[in-house]
Every structure is written in structure tokens, then in C-alpha cells.
Tab-separated table of C-alpha atoms in Angstrom:
chain	number	residue	atom	x	y	z
A	1	MET	CA	10.492	43.495	-9.011
A	2	ASP	CA	13.306	42.716	-6.590
A	3	PRO	CA	15.540	40.290	-8.563
A	4	THR	CA	16.399	38.415	-5.365
A	5	LYS	CA	12.736	37.422	-5.075
A	6	LEU	CA	12.656	35.673	-8.423
A	7	ARG	CA	11.998	31.965	-8.246
A	8	PRO	CA	14.279	30.067	-10.671
A	9	SER	CA	12.294	29.761	-13.894
A	10	SER	CA	13.051	29.676	-17.600
A	11	ARG	CA	10.588	32.559	-18.075
A	12	HIS	CA	13.304	34.876	-16.731
A	13	ASP	CA	15.921	33.627	-19.216
A	14	THR	CA	18.021	36.059	-21.221
A	15	SER	CA	18.470	35.840	-24.963
A	16	VAL	CA	22.193	35.078	-24.614
A	17	THR	CA	23.982	32.036	-23.209
A	18	THR	CA	25.311	32.420	-19.674
A	19	THR	CA	27.014	30.346	-17.031
A	20	ASN	CA	24.864	28.944	-14.215
A	21	ALA	CA	25.922	31.977	-12.215
A	22	GLY	CA	24.577	34.319	-14.901
A	23	ALA	CA	27.816	35.511	-16.522
A	24	PRO	CA	27.523	35.913	-20.319
A	25	VAL	CA	29.311	33.322	-22.480
A	26	TRP	CA	30.766	34.939	-25.598
A	27	ASN	CA	31.671	31.667	-27.356
A	28	ASP	CA	29.823	28.391	-26.789
A	29	ASN	CA	31.252	26.692	-29.886
A	30	GLU	CA	34.938	26.276	-29.136
A	31	ALA	CA	36.850	25.370	-25.981
A	32	LEU	CA	39.619	27.650	-24.709
A	33	THR	CA	42.898	26.201	-25.985
A	34	VAL	CA	46.559	27.023	-26.386
A	35	GLY	CA	46.550	27.874	-30.065
A	36	SER	CA	43.787	26.690	-32.408
A	37	ARG	CA	44.742	23.004	-32.008
A	38	GLY	CA	45.058	22.818	-28.222
A	39	PRO	CA	45.618	21.552	-25.611
A	40	ILE	CA	42.522	22.662	-23.698
A	41	LEU	CA	42.985	24.924	-20.690
A	42	LEU	CA	41.517	23.950	-17.348
A	43	GLU	CA	40.633	27.608	-16.798
A	44	ASP	CA	37.822	27.381	-19.345
A	45	TYR	CA	35.247	27.537	-16.576
A	46	HIS	CA	32.238	27.370	-18.895
A	47	LEU	CA	33.547	24.196	-20.540
A	48	ILE	CA	34.165	22.497	-17.198
A	49	GLU	CA	30.759	23.569	-15.848
A	50	LYS	CA	28.996	22.430	-19.020
A	51	ILE	CA	30.610	18.992	-19.118
A	52	ALA	CA	30.351	18.455	-15.357
A	53	HIS	CA	26.640	19.295	-15.397
A	54	PHE	CA	26.064	17.060	-18.421
A	55	ALA	CA	27.696	14.149	-16.585
A	56	ARG	CA	25.219	14.679	-13.752
A	57	GLU	CA	22.041	15.201	-15.778
A	58	ARG	CA	20.625	11.872	-14.716
A	59	ILE	CA	19.708	11.139	-11.138
A	60	PRO	CA	19.687	7.530	-9.934
A	61	GLU	CA	16.648	5.862	-11.408
A	62	ARG	CA	14.053	4.399	-9.092
A	63	VAL	CA	14.849	0.868	-7.916
A	64	VAL	CA	11.245	0.017	-8.795
A	65	HIS	CA	8.744	1.968	-10.905
A	66	ALA	CA	11.601	3.474	-12.949
A	67	ARG	CA	9.549	3.527	-16.161
A	68	GLY	CA	6.677	5.959	-15.782
A	69	ALA	CA	4.586	8.806	-17.142
A	70	SER	CA	2.823	11.625	-15.316
A	71	ALA	CA	-0.102	13.973	-15.849
A	72	LYS	CA	-1.871	16.665	-13.850
A	73	GLY	CA	-5.472	17.404	-13.084
A	74	PHE	CA	-7.931	17.526	-10.234
A	75	PHE	CA	-9.831	15.343	-7.814
A	76	GLU	CA	-13.440	16.289	-7.111
A	77	CYS	CA	-15.330	15.013	-4.104
A	78	THR	CA	-18.736	13.841	-5.357
A	79	HIS	CA	-20.254	12.180	-2.270
A	80	ASP	CA	-20.553	13.114	1.378
A	81	VAL	CA	-18.101	10.961	3.360
A	82	SER	CA	-17.765	13.299	6.345
A	83	ALA	CA	-19.166	10.579	8.605
A	84	LEU	CA	-16.100	8.490	7.767
A	85	THR	CA	-13.277	11.039	7.625
A	86	CYS	CA	-12.530	14.605	8.616
A	87	ALA	CA	-10.107	15.016	5.688
A	88	ASP	CA	-10.525	18.617	4.524
A	89	PHE	CA	-10.402	17.844	0.796
A	90	LEU	CA	-13.334	15.441	1.299
A	91	ARG	CA	-15.346	17.913	3.378
A	92	SER	CA	-18.267	18.165	0.923
A	93	PRO	CA	-19.315	17.324	-2.629
A	94	GLY	CA	-18.005	19.749	-5.221
A	95	VAL	CA	-14.654	20.423	-3.528
A	96	ARG	CA	-11.781	20.164	-6.019
A	97	THR	CA	-8.151	19.447	-5.191
A	98	PRO	CA	-5.220	19.694	-7.643
A	99	VAL	CA	-3.359	16.428	-8.225
A	100	ILE	CA	-0.491	14.930	-10.151
A	101	VAL	CA	-0.558	11.239	-11.075
A	102	ARG	CA	2.272	8.937	-12.101
A	103	PHE	CA	1.684	5.619	-13.845
A	104	SER	CA	4.525	3.137	-14.137
A	105	THR	CA	5.758	-0.370	-14.696
A	106	VAL	CA	7.449	-1.902	-11.673
A	107	ILE	CA	10.468	-4.048	-12.429
A	108	HIS	CA	12.362	-2.914	-15.495
A	109	GLU	CA	14.512	0.079	-16.402
A	110	ARG	CA	13.458	3.525	-17.620
A	111	GLY	CA	13.813	2.585	-21.288
A	112	SER	CA	11.941	-0.725	-21.108
A	113	PRO	CA	8.852	-1.380	-23.262
A	114	GLU	CA	5.459	-0.587	-21.762
A	115	THR	CA	4.068	-3.898	-23.015
A	116	ILE	CA	5.905	-6.024	-20.437
A	117	ARG	CA	3.845	-8.334	-18.231
A	118	ASP	CA	4.351	-6.504	-14.980
A	119	PRO	CA	2.252	-4.777	-12.314
A	120	ARG	CA	1.529	-1.108	-13.060
A	121	GLY	CA	1.931	1.616	-10.482
A	122	PHE	CA	-0.904	4.102	-9.914
A	123	ALA	CA	0.322	6.918	-7.629
A	124	VAL	CA	-1.662	10.083	-6.878
A	125	LYS	CA	-0.388	13.179	-5.082
A	126	PHE	CA	-3.192	15.346	-3.696
A	127	TYR	CA	-2.177	18.973	-3.036
A	128	THR	CA	-4.700	19.592	-0.251
A	129	ARG	CA	-5.183	22.689	1.923
A	130	GLU	CA	-3.769	20.687	4.844
A	131	GLY	CA	-0.674	19.368	3.111
A	132	ASN	CA	0.023	16.687	0.549
A	133	TRP	CA	-1.502	13.221	0.626
A	134	ASP	CA	0.171	10.515	-1.446
A	135	LEU	CA	-1.980	7.515	-2.348
A	136	LEU	CA	0.304	4.891	-3.876
A	137	GLY	CA	-1.101	1.769	-5.446
A	138	ASN	CA	-1.027	-0.663	-8.336
A	139	ASN	CA	-3.399	-1.960	-10.966
A	140	PHE	CA	-3.678	-5.180	-8.910
A	141	PRO	CA	-5.480	-5.101	-5.537
A	142	VAL	CA	-3.004	-7.496	-3.891
A	143	PHE	CA	0.759	-7.959	-3.589
A	144	PHE	CA	3.078	-10.985	-3.631
A	145	ILE	CA	4.151	-10.840	0.025
A	146	ARG	CA	2.585	-9.729	3.297
A	147	ASP	CA	5.649	-8.664	5.297
A	148	GLY	CA	7.864	-5.718	4.316
A	149	ILE	CA	11.054	-7.485	5.373
A	150	LYS	CA	10.720	-9.642	2.232
A	151	PHE	CA	10.286	-6.721	-0.171
A	152	PRO	CA	13.960	-6.525	-1.237
A	153	ASP	CA	13.922	-10.291	-1.847
A	154	VAL	CA	10.815	-10.353	-4.023
A	155	ILE	CA	12.112	-7.441	-6.099
A	156	HIS	CA	15.531	-9.074	-6.441
A	157	ALA	CA	13.826	-12.270	-7.629
A	158	PHE	CA	11.890	-10.409	-10.334
A	159	LYS	CA	14.838	-8.238	-11.366
A	160	PRO	CA	17.275	-9.504	-14.018
A	161	ASN	CA	19.779	-12.161	-13.000
A	162	PRO	CA	22.706	-10.282	-11.391
A	163	LYS	CA	25.163	-12.400	-13.369
A	164	SER	CA	23.615	-12.175	-16.849
A	165	HIS	CA	21.220	-9.196	-16.431
A	166	VAL	CA	18.466	-11.296	-18.008
A	167	GLN	CA	15.105	-11.667	-16.274
A	168	GLU	CA	14.557	-15.376	-15.669
A	169	TYR	CA	11.398	-16.701	-14.090
A	170	TRP	CA	13.138	-19.666	-12.500
A	171	ARG	CA	14.384	-17.165	-9.925
A	172	VAL	CA	10.844	-15.911	-9.298
A	173	PHE	CA	9.417	-19.403	-8.897
A	174	ASP	CA	12.340	-20.469	-6.729
A	175	PHE	CA	11.848	-17.635	-4.245
A	176	LEU	CA	8.063	-17.491	-4.202
A	177	SER	CA	7.737	-21.263	-3.811
A	178	HIS	CA	8.533	-20.471	-0.168
A	179	HIS	CA	5.699	-17.897	-0.075
A	180	PRO	CA	2.380	-19.416	-1.184
A	181	GLU	CA	0.659	-16.130	-0.267
A	182	SER	CA	2.037	-14.930	-3.634
A	183	LEU	CA	-0.460	-17.124	-5.502
A	184	HIS	CA	-3.213	-14.500	-5.416
A	185	THR	CA	-1.084	-11.883	-7.179
A	186	PHE	CA	0.009	-14.456	-9.773
A	187	PHE	CA	-3.694	-14.851	-10.599
A	188	PHE	CA	-3.602	-11.191	-11.660
A	189	LEU	CA	-0.126	-11.117	-13.216
A	190	PHE	CA	-0.767	-14.088	-15.531
A	191	ASP	CA	-4.378	-13.108	-16.113
A	192	ASP	CA	-5.476	-10.842	-18.984
A	193	VAL	CA	-5.031	-7.754	-16.756
A	194	GLY	CA	-1.286	-8.466	-16.577
A	195	VAL	CA	-0.692	-6.234	-19.632
A	196	PRO	CA	-3.066	-3.233	-19.766
A	197	THR	CA	-3.682	-1.723	-23.195
A	198	ASP	CA	-2.499	1.631	-21.810
A	199	TYR	CA	-2.645	3.627	-18.595
A	200	ARG	CA	-6.081	5.127	-19.307
A	201	HIS	CA	-7.773	1.726	-19.426
A	202	MET	CA	-6.662	0.175	-16.148
A	203	ASP	CA	-7.916	-0.052	-12.600
A	204	GLY	CA	-6.030	1.274	-9.600
A	205	PHE	CA	-5.985	-0.024	-6.047
A	206	GLY	CA	-4.455	1.281	-2.840
A	207	VAL	CA	-3.488	-2.362	-2.003
A	208	ASN	CA	-2.652	-1.522	1.623
A	209	THR	CA	-5.259	-0.957	4.309
A	210	TYR	CA	-5.448	2.625	5.546
A	211	THR	CA	-7.588	4.193	8.260
A	212	PHE	CA	-10.247	6.874	7.954
A	213	VAL	CA	-10.783	8.903	11.124
A	214	ASN	CA	-13.794	11.192	11.502
A	215	ALA	CA	-14.098	14.377	13.562
A	216	ALA	CA	-15.300	12.406	16.584
A	217	GLY	CA	-12.203	10.214	16.490
A	218	LYS	CA	-14.051	7.138	15.185
A	219	ALA	CA	-11.715	5.020	13.078
A	220	HIS	CA	-12.528	2.813	10.081
A	221	TYR	CA	-10.220	0.609	8.054
A	222	VAL	CA	-10.434	1.528	4.379
A	223	LYS	CA	-9.373	0.166	0.983
A	224	PHE	CA	-9.170	2.472	-2.065
A	225	HIS	CA	-10.334	1.546	-5.579
A	226	TRP	CA	-9.933	3.559	-8.810
A	227	LYS	CA	-12.258	2.602	-11.694
A	228	PRO	CA	-11.665	4.095	-15.182
A	229	THR	CA	-14.787	5.553	-16.749
A	230	CYS	CA	-13.648	4.348	-20.186
A	231	GLY	CA	-13.442	0.748	-18.954
A	232	VAL	CA	-10.615	-1.768	-18.597
A	233	ARG	CA	-8.821	-2.988	-21.716
A	234	CYS	CA	-5.894	-5.387	-21.930
A	235	ILE	CA	-3.433	-6.845	-24.413
A	236	LEU	CA	-4.352	-10.522	-24.501
A	237	THR	CA	-1.558	-12.178	-26.489
A	238	ASP	CA	2.215	-12.054	-26.623
A	239	ASP	CA	2.036	-11.474	-30.370
A	240	GLU	CA	-0.120	-8.382	-29.889
A	241	ALA	CA	2.212	-7.117	-27.148
A	242	ALA	CA	5.234	-7.637	-29.404
A	243	LEU	CA	3.497	-5.809	-32.248
A	244	VAL	CA	2.537	-2.817	-30.084
A	245	GLY	CA	5.909	-2.669	-28.364
A	246	GLY	CA	7.747	-3.093	-31.637
A	247	ARG	CA	6.007	-0.086	-33.123
A	248	ASN	CA	6.516	2.127	-30.075
A	249	HIS	CA	8.100	1.068	-26.793
A	250	SER	CA	6.540	4.185	-25.178
A	251	HIS	CA	3.038	3.558	-26.479
A	252	ALA	CA	1.277	4.022	-23.103
A	253	THR	CA	3.152	7.242	-22.353
A	254	GLN	CA	2.296	8.602	-25.792
A	255	ASP	CA	-1.342	7.515	-25.490
A	256	LEU	CA	-1.673	9.386	-22.193
A	257	TYR	CA	0.017	12.514	-23.548
A	258	ASP	CA	-1.843	12.557	-26.870
A	259	SER	CA	-5.233	11.895	-25.274
A	260	ILE	CA	-4.886	14.829	-22.900
A	261	ALA	CA	-3.520	17.080	-25.638
A	262	ALA	CA	-6.573	16.236	-27.762
A	263	GLY	CA	-8.983	17.057	-24.919
A	264	ASN	CA	-9.897	13.430	-24.300
A	265	PHE	CA	-9.264	13.668	-20.562
A	266	PRO	CA	-8.860	10.351	-18.688
A	267	GLU	CA	-11.151	9.960	-15.713
A	268	TRP	CA	-11.445	7.529	-12.817
A	269	LYS	CA	-14.040	7.137	-10.082
A	270	LEU	CA	-12.756	6.660	-6.533
A	271	PHE	CA	-14.511	4.119	-4.330
A	272	VAL	CA	-13.740	2.966	-0.814
A	273	GLN	CA	-14.412	-0.219	1.073
A	274	VAL	CA	-14.855	0.555	4.752
A	275	ARG	CA	-14.516	-1.658	7.814
A	276	ALA	CA	-15.154	-0.387	11.352
A	277	VAL	CA	-12.005	-0.857	13.412
A	278	GLY	CA	-13.869	-1.061	16.687
A	279	LEU	CA	-16.074	-3.894	15.468
A	280	LEU	CA	-13.103	-5.710	14.021
A	281	VAL	CA	-11.254	-5.695	17.328
A	282	MET	CA	-14.066	-5.923	19.875
A	283	ASP	CA	-16.633	-8.219	18.252
A	284	PRO	CA	-15.436	-11.813	17.750
A	285	ASP	CA	-18.590	-12.674	15.823
A	286	THR	CA	-17.767	-10.005	13.261
A	287	GLU	CA	-14.134	-11.043	13.102
A	288	ASP	CA	-15.007	-14.696	12.554
A	289	ARG	CA	-17.039	-13.959	9.450
A	290	TYR	CA	-13.692	-13.534	7.637
A	291	ASP	CA	-11.359	-16.440	6.957
A	292	PHE	CA	-8.454	-14.047	6.341
A	293	ASP	CA	-6.749	-11.137	8.071
A	294	PRO	CA	-8.164	-7.796	6.798
A	295	LEU	CA	-4.687	-6.241	7.121
A	296	ASP	CA	-3.100	-8.882	4.874
A	297	ASP	CA	-2.304	-7.212	1.541
A	298	THR	CA	-2.297	-10.564	-0.278
A	299	LYS	CA	-6.085	-10.648	0.221
A	300	THR	CA	-9.025	-8.714	-1.172
A	301	TRP	CA	-12.093	-7.787	0.868
A	302	PRO	CA	-15.273	-9.486	-0.394
A	303	GLU	CA	-17.465	-6.820	-1.934
A	304	ASP	CA	-20.677	-8.643	-1.029
A	305	LEU	CA	-19.810	-8.084	2.651
A	306	LEU	CA	-17.975	-4.787	2.261
A	307	PRO	CA	-19.460	-2.999	-0.769
A	308	LEU	CA	-17.778	-0.150	-2.637
A	309	HIS	CA	-18.847	3.362	-1.640
A	310	PRO	CA	-18.360	6.201	-4.174
A	311	VAL	CA	-16.213	9.129	-3.049
A	312	GLY	CA	-15.168	11.255	-6.006
A	313	ARG	CA	-13.663	11.495	-9.457
A	314	LEU	CA	-10.144	12.004	-10.765
A	315	VAL	CA	-9.687	13.916	-14.040
A	316	LEU	CA	-6.338	14.373	-15.797
A	317	ASP	CA	-6.637	17.449	-17.993
A	318	ARG	CA	-3.051	18.744	-18.272
A	319	ASN	CA	0.179	17.215	-19.454
A	320	VAL	CA	3.362	17.820	-17.518
A	321	ASP	CA	5.336	20.889	-18.565
A	322	ASN	CA	8.696	19.169	-18.242
A	323	PHE	CA	9.176	15.400	-18.070
A	324	PHE	CA	12.268	15.476	-15.872
A	325	ASN	CA	10.927	17.999	-13.379
A	326	GLU	CA	7.468	16.483	-13.038
A	327	ASN	CA	8.088	12.796	-13.631
A	328	GLU	CA	11.669	11.897	-12.770
A	329	GLN	CA	11.865	14.299	-9.813
A	330	LEU	CA	8.304	13.538	-8.722
A	331	ALA	CA	8.567	11.729	-5.393
A	332	PHE	CA	5.863	9.789	-3.563
A	333	GLY	CA	5.709	8.307	-0.096
A	334	PRO	CA	2.917	6.524	1.820
A	335	GLY	CA	4.047	8.378	4.925
A	336	LEU	CA	2.488	11.576	3.567
A	337	VAL	CA	-1.017	11.629	5.041
A	338	VAL	CA	-3.377	14.420	6.079
A	339	PRO	CA	-5.718	14.800	9.067
A	340	GLY	CA	-8.549	12.297	8.693
A	341	ILE	CA	-6.410	9.670	6.907
A	342	TYR	CA	-3.971	7.492	8.805
A	343	TYR	CA	-2.017	4.264	8.567
A	344	SER	CA	-3.077	0.827	9.732
A	345	ASP	CA	-1.004	-1.999	11.242
A	346	ASP	CA	-0.666	-3.544	7.759
A	347	LYS	CA	2.922	-4.860	7.893
A	348	MET	CA	3.703	-3.864	4.321
A	349	LEU	CA	2.362	-0.341	4.808
A	350	GLN	CA	4.285	0.109	8.054
A	351	CYS	CA	7.522	-0.726	6.235
A	352	ARG	CA	6.698	1.448	3.216
A	353	VAL	CA	6.146	4.524	5.396
A	354	PHE	CA	9.884	4.535	6.092
A	355	ALA	CA	11.225	2.979	2.896
A	356	TYR	CA	9.758	5.373	0.343
A	357	ALA	CA	10.849	8.562	2.075
A	358	ASP	CA	14.306	7.114	2.631
A	359	THR	CA	14.765	6.171	-1.015
A	360	GLN	CA	13.700	9.659	-2.123
A	361	ARG	CA	16.261	11.214	0.186
A	362	TYR	CA	18.896	9.001	-1.438
A	363	ARG	CA	17.667	9.516	-5.000
A	364	LEU	CA	16.910	13.251	-4.904
A	365	GLY	CA	18.524	14.508	-1.717
A	366	PRO	CA	17.349	15.449	1.781
A	367	ASN	CA	15.410	18.467	0.491
A	368	TYR	CA	13.423	16.637	-2.181
A	369	LEU	CA	10.170	17.991	-0.739
A	370	MET	CA	11.287	21.518	-1.677
A	371	LEU	CA	11.166	20.693	-5.381
A	372	PRO	CA	8.094	22.429	-6.857
A	373	VAL	CA	6.413	19.187	-7.953
A	374	ASN	CA	6.758	17.724	-4.445
A	375	ALA	CA	6.232	20.844	-2.347
A	376	PRO	CA	2.862	21.467	-0.707
A	377	LYS	CA	0.709	24.199	-2.224
A	378	CYS	CA	-0.454	25.367	1.194
A	379	ALA	CA	1.520	27.513	3.634
A	380	HIS	CA	4.015	25.447	5.588
A	381	HIS	CA	6.740	25.937	8.185
A	382	ASN	CA	9.301	23.777	9.975
A	383	ASN	CA	12.832	23.863	11.322
A	384	HIS	CA	14.388	21.519	8.774
A	385	TYR	CA	17.423	23.574	7.792
A	386	ASP	CA	20.374	23.221	5.456
A	387	GLY	CA	21.407	19.982	3.762
A	388	ALA	CA	22.337	19.407	0.138
A	389	MET	CA	20.354	21.394	-2.453
A	390	ASN	CA	18.458	23.523	0.062
A	391	PHE	CA	17.103	26.511	-1.862
A	392	MET	CA	14.585	27.804	0.665
A	393	HIS	CA	15.122	31.517	1.406
A	394	ARG	CA	14.788	32.062	5.153
A	395	ASP	CA	14.847	35.273	7.165
A	396	GLU	CA	14.420	33.669	10.589
A	397	GLU	CA	16.955	33.781	13.381
A	398	VAL	CA	15.258	31.002	15.323
A	399	ASP	CA	15.527	27.446	13.950
A	400	TYR	CA	14.298	25.573	17.015
A	401	TYR	CA	11.093	25.000	18.965
A	402	PRO	CA	9.875	26.228	21.375
A	403	SER	CA	11.073	29.831	21.544
A	404	ARG	CA	9.986	32.916	23.473
A	405	HIS	CA	11.730	35.139	20.933
A	406	ALA	CA	9.718	33.797	17.993
A	407	PRO	CA	6.742	31.921	19.434
A	408	LEU	CA	5.093	29.350	17.182
A	409	ARG	CA	1.883	27.636	18.157
A	410	HIS	CA	0.889	24.046	17.591
A	411	ALA	CA	-1.799	23.180	15.100
A	412	PRO	CA	-5.141	21.967	16.478
A	413	PRO	CA	-5.075	18.304	17.565
A	414	THR	CA	-5.465	15.798	14.753
A	415	PRO	CA	-7.605	12.737	15.493
A	416	VAL	CA	-5.696	9.470	15.136
A	417	PRO	CA	-6.812	5.916	15.881
A	418	SER	CA	-6.764	5.435	19.649
A	419	ARG	CA	-7.068	1.659	19.795
A	420	PRO	CA	-4.619	0.257	22.371
A	421	VAL	CA	-1.880	-1.985	21.008
A	422	VAL	CA	-0.930	-4.912	23.241
A	423	GLY	CA	1.440	-7.757	22.541
A	424	LYS	CA	4.873	-9.182	23.129
A	425	ARG	CA	7.912	-8.558	20.949
A	426	GLU	CA	8.053	-11.314	18.363
A	427	LYS	CA	8.866	-12.128	14.760
A	428	GLY	CA	5.920	-14.078	13.489
A	429	THR	CA	3.374	-14.377	10.749
A	430	ILE	CA	-0.344	-13.711	10.902
A	431	HIS	CA	-2.659	-16.496	12.060
A	432	LYS	CA	-5.255	-16.440	9.276
A	433	GLN	CA	-3.214	-17.078	6.143
A	434	ASN	CA	-5.657	-19.009	3.914
A	435	ASP	CA	-3.513	-18.538	0.810
A	436	PHE	CA	-5.493	-20.706	-1.633
A	437	LYS	CA	-9.204	-19.822	-1.368
A	438	GLN	CA	-9.275	-16.393	-3.033
A	439	PRO	CA	-7.020	-17.351	-5.991
A	440	GLY	CA	-9.203	-20.386	-6.643
A	441	GLU	CA	-12.381	-18.322	-6.515
A	442	ARG	CA	-10.906	-15.824	-8.940
A	443	TYR	CA	-9.905	-18.564	-11.389
A	444	ARG	CA	-13.364	-20.157	-11.284
A	445	SER	CA	-15.010	-16.780	-11.948
A	446	TRP	CA	-13.418	-16.590	-15.439
A	447	ASP	CA	-14.872	-17.979	-18.627
A	448	ALA	CA	-13.172	-20.962	-20.275
A	449	ASP	CA	-11.130	-18.899	-22.748
A	450	ARG	CA	-9.733	-16.688	-20.010
A	451	GLN	CA	-8.877	-19.738	-17.917
A	452	GLU	CA	-7.073	-21.267	-20.887
A	453	ARG	CA	-4.987	-18.140	-21.449
A	454	PHE	CA	-4.011	-18.132	-17.783
A	455	VAL	CA	-3.012	-21.817	-17.872
A	456	ARG	CA	-0.912	-21.254	-20.974
A	457	ARG	CA	0.911	-18.256	-19.534
A	458	PHE	CA	1.629	-19.956	-16.219
A	459	ALA	CA	2.768	-23.185	-17.860
A	460	ASP	CA	4.974	-21.319	-20.347
A	461	ALA	CA	6.682	-19.499	-17.483
A	462	LEU	CA	7.217	-22.752	-15.570
A	463	ALA	CA	8.595	-24.332	-18.740
A	464	HIS	CA	11.733	-22.172	-18.539
A	465	PRO	CA	14.649	-24.623	-18.902
A	466	LYS	CA	16.184	-23.525	-15.604
A	467	VAL	CA	12.986	-24.253	-13.649
A	468	SER	CA	13.683	-27.633	-12.055
A	469	GLN	CA	11.234	-30.506	-12.041
A	470	GLU	CA	11.074	-30.144	-8.274
A	471	LEU	CA	9.944	-26.521	-8.619
A	472	ARG	CA	7.401	-27.433	-11.280
A	473	SER	CA	5.928	-30.082	-9.011
A	474	ILE	CA	5.768	-27.678	-6.097
A	475	TRP	CA	3.926	-25.072	-8.156
A	476	VAL	CA	1.547	-27.624	-9.637
A	477	ASP	CA	0.702	-28.696	-6.093
A	478	LEU	CA	0.155	-25.075	-5.026
A	479	LEU	CA	-2.095	-24.426	-8.021
A	480	SER	CA	-3.998	-27.640	-7.284
A	481	GLN	CA	-4.754	-26.388	-3.786
A	482	CYS	CA	-6.355	-23.347	-5.437
A	483	ASP	CA	-8.294	-25.420	-7.953
A	484	ALA	CA	-7.785	-29.110	-8.706
A	485	SER	CA	-8.633	-28.798	-12.388
A	486	LEU	CA	-6.207	-25.891	-12.778
A	487	GLY	CA	-3.367	-27.911	-11.278
A	488	MET	CA	-4.146	-30.804	-13.592
A	489	LYS	CA	-4.203	-28.591	-16.695
A	490	VAL	CA	-0.821	-27.015	-15.897
A	491	ALA	CA	0.616	-30.428	-14.992
A	492	ASN	CA	-0.491	-31.906	-18.318
A	493	ARG	CA	1.192	-29.079	-20.240
A	494	LEU	CA	4.426	-29.617	-18.312
A	495	ASN	CA	4.246	-33.417	-18.245
A	496	VAL	CA	4.364	-33.274	-14.443
A	497	LYS	CA	2.410	-35.667	-12.251
A	498	PRO	CA	0.564	-33.761	-9.502
A	499	SER	CA	0.974	-35.240	-6.030
A	500	MET	CA	-2.522	-34.191	-4.945
């Protein structure tokens, strides 16, 4: 085999230590010094290379979702959805597509316990025949804010205090008191599902609204739901969380790894909720049946009006081969879509399309999509040349388009939503906000014990000594607008008189 064709891999390693350039190292125990006691010589190239590489072994951790674990497997289409989308990997039942999935906590650092009350990330990379599709979501179906311009603020509020580096909920309540749309997500965060038992026993949701487009160009809004076949399980008490986290702060990572190693492969069913875009825009009677904006990611779609349709199953049957390569260097972005799947005008999604790719270019470099875990498995070609850490071998003389010397044809047209967009430039919020109805309905759907646990958790968080009485009153009033009895229960625990 031509040695220049070898892809960098440890399988080609020699049995002796070498420099990164391949030169043999005859002594890897002592530095080159003047005499046996030193000083050390700067010309000890291997020493300098070894220490310099060691100092750079860690890339910047993710601003969010830093703590995570990955596994590999496949997605199998189980139902015919060709009427909804022309996506190739969903072309017919039985089609399998390789995937890699990363689960994560959102706020805290890489070494933080996996028992923290925090949303969990659920990100899936599909290696399809038409390129990679990244479906990023959480274990909650909603998010705290509806406009991407507030994303840095909400994350800053949840992050540790920049002065003390201690997470303090007075900061969260202070900021989100200005954003009552956050209430719905609080009714998941402080609910039992706020601390999943592990990654195998939790739901996943796409959160944002995407668009399915079929071969005829017909567009449908779509929401994605992952349901674990082994059911949902949660850690209900702080004492149980402390016990689990005290024994092993990586318990969920180990559970995922050990389960797959033992042949107990985690599995989820994928369902979609579908809404016809044309009807939504053109038919006011259909639009008026909703008291919320379907593109608002602080809202769920009622399943009695928009039922779940089965699509396929996700099976994780292989552990990663190297944690750094396939977890830390694994990079997702909602901008990665394939023909048949497109964005919507969801304000959060529109912002994330740019933000995620930009943060990966900062974290991993401009050629992060060349890394094996991020690279497509299908043939691909473009004129993105050079840049830091570019290791693509190219024989071409033409790095531009079009060219008569090296003609390259366009791919067949890809159907995208064709709905006209009309409006004036403005900075405004959506008209149908209705921030209190869905949280109240969720609270009233729980049994009494679950309601009591929620009240206790919310009241305990509001009881933080740096949460002012003014803030407590504001939040009691917001909770009361969701459910009067809920507001009263929290108020009684805090000795706050509700104004409603």
C-alpha cells in the first residue's frame, strides 16, 4: 500500500516511540540536559513537542452541553412517510441509517455530576446517503425563551455567578421574571422529569419546529418526539440524587456504556407531529383553533388535535471507540439538513442555524467537519480550501466554480418551502403569547403527590436568601395566573401574600 494514502490511525502505529513526524525517540525517560543534573536544553525537540502537545490536549469545552456521553447505532425507518417528506433515509420502511447520539446536561462543566436538576440534551447525527442531518433537542419539549437574541442572557442567568462561580437561582428568577414565557419550561424543570434516572430512560424532543417537504414541494410543519421503549424513569428526591451522585458523578455515562457493552441496547421510537403549512397560513379558521403560535418553542402542540405519527426506531448498539474523538470532538448544528427536511421561521431555530456552526468553528476550528466523527459518510465535494487543521488531500488545480477546465454540475433541485414571506422590518414579539394556559394544564394533569413535589421544589428555589420579596411576589403572581391553587400553595410556603 502507498504509505501516502494511509489515513492517520493508531492501527498503523509502530512498536517504538516516535515524534509526531515519525522519527524514533531513543529515550523517553530523561530530558536532554547539560550533564546529568541540567539545565535542560531547548534543542530537546521531543521534550518540547511532548510538553507543548500536553498543554493543548484539551479544546475549549462547550459553553453549554459540556457534560455529555455518546454512543453509536442505527436509525431504521418503520413507517411510510413519503407523503410528508422526500428525505432519502425515510424513503421506505426497513431502510437503516448509521447514527451517533450525544446526551448531555446543559449548564454545568464537563466534570459536573449527572444528577443535577438541568435540562438534558438529546442530539442525533444521521449519516444519510445525501449528507448528514443533525437533529438537536432536549428531554423537555419546550424552552425558556422564544427569541434567540435572549439565548446568551438566559444561559448567563443559569450559569454560576461570575463573581463567586456559584450557581444562584436568584439570578435565574431575576432575569426570567421579565419573561413569563419561561413558566412552561419551569413546569418541566421542577417537575419529576427534571432529573432523569439516566440517559436511557428519558424522552427526547426536537423542541423547534422544522419543515417536512415532499417530492411535490408540499410543505408541512413538524415536531419530533423520541420515546424510550424502556419507559421514562426519574430521580424524585434530592436525597436520592445526592446518594447516586455521591457514589458516582458519572453514573448516567457509565449506565449507557455498561448497558451497551452488556448487549442491553437502548432504543427509542421516533414520532412526528405534523401541521400543514398551507392550511396554517391560508385558512384563518384553522389558525384560530390555536390560542398560541405554532412556531413558538415555549409551547407544545396539543396531541388531541395533532396526534403523534410513528416514523422509525433508534437503536444504540455500539459504544464510542475513543471518548475524545467521538464525544468531545463531536459537533452538531441545526443548520445541517438534508433534502426533504428544512427549517421553519421559528425565531430560536433561525438563530441556532448560525450559532451552532459558529461555535464549532471557534471550538474545533474551521475544518471541524473534516473530523471523522463529523464528516459525511457519502461522497462529497466543495471548494472550501485551506484553513487551520485542514488535512484533506486534494489533487485538483481548480478551486472555484464554475470552470470549463474542470466542469462540475449542480445537484438536482431540492424542494424547499415556497411560501412567500411578506412584512416590514421590525423588532417585535409574536402576537399570540398565552404564557399561562399550558403550564396550568400541565400542573392540573398531575396527581397530588407530584403536584406537592413541584410546589416544594419551586418554593425551595424561591427561598434562596438573595431572592427578594419583590421577586417572590412576582413569581407567586405568575404561578397564580397558571393555577390559583398553585400560587397559593407556593405563597404559603414562602409566607408571601399573593396579589391575585
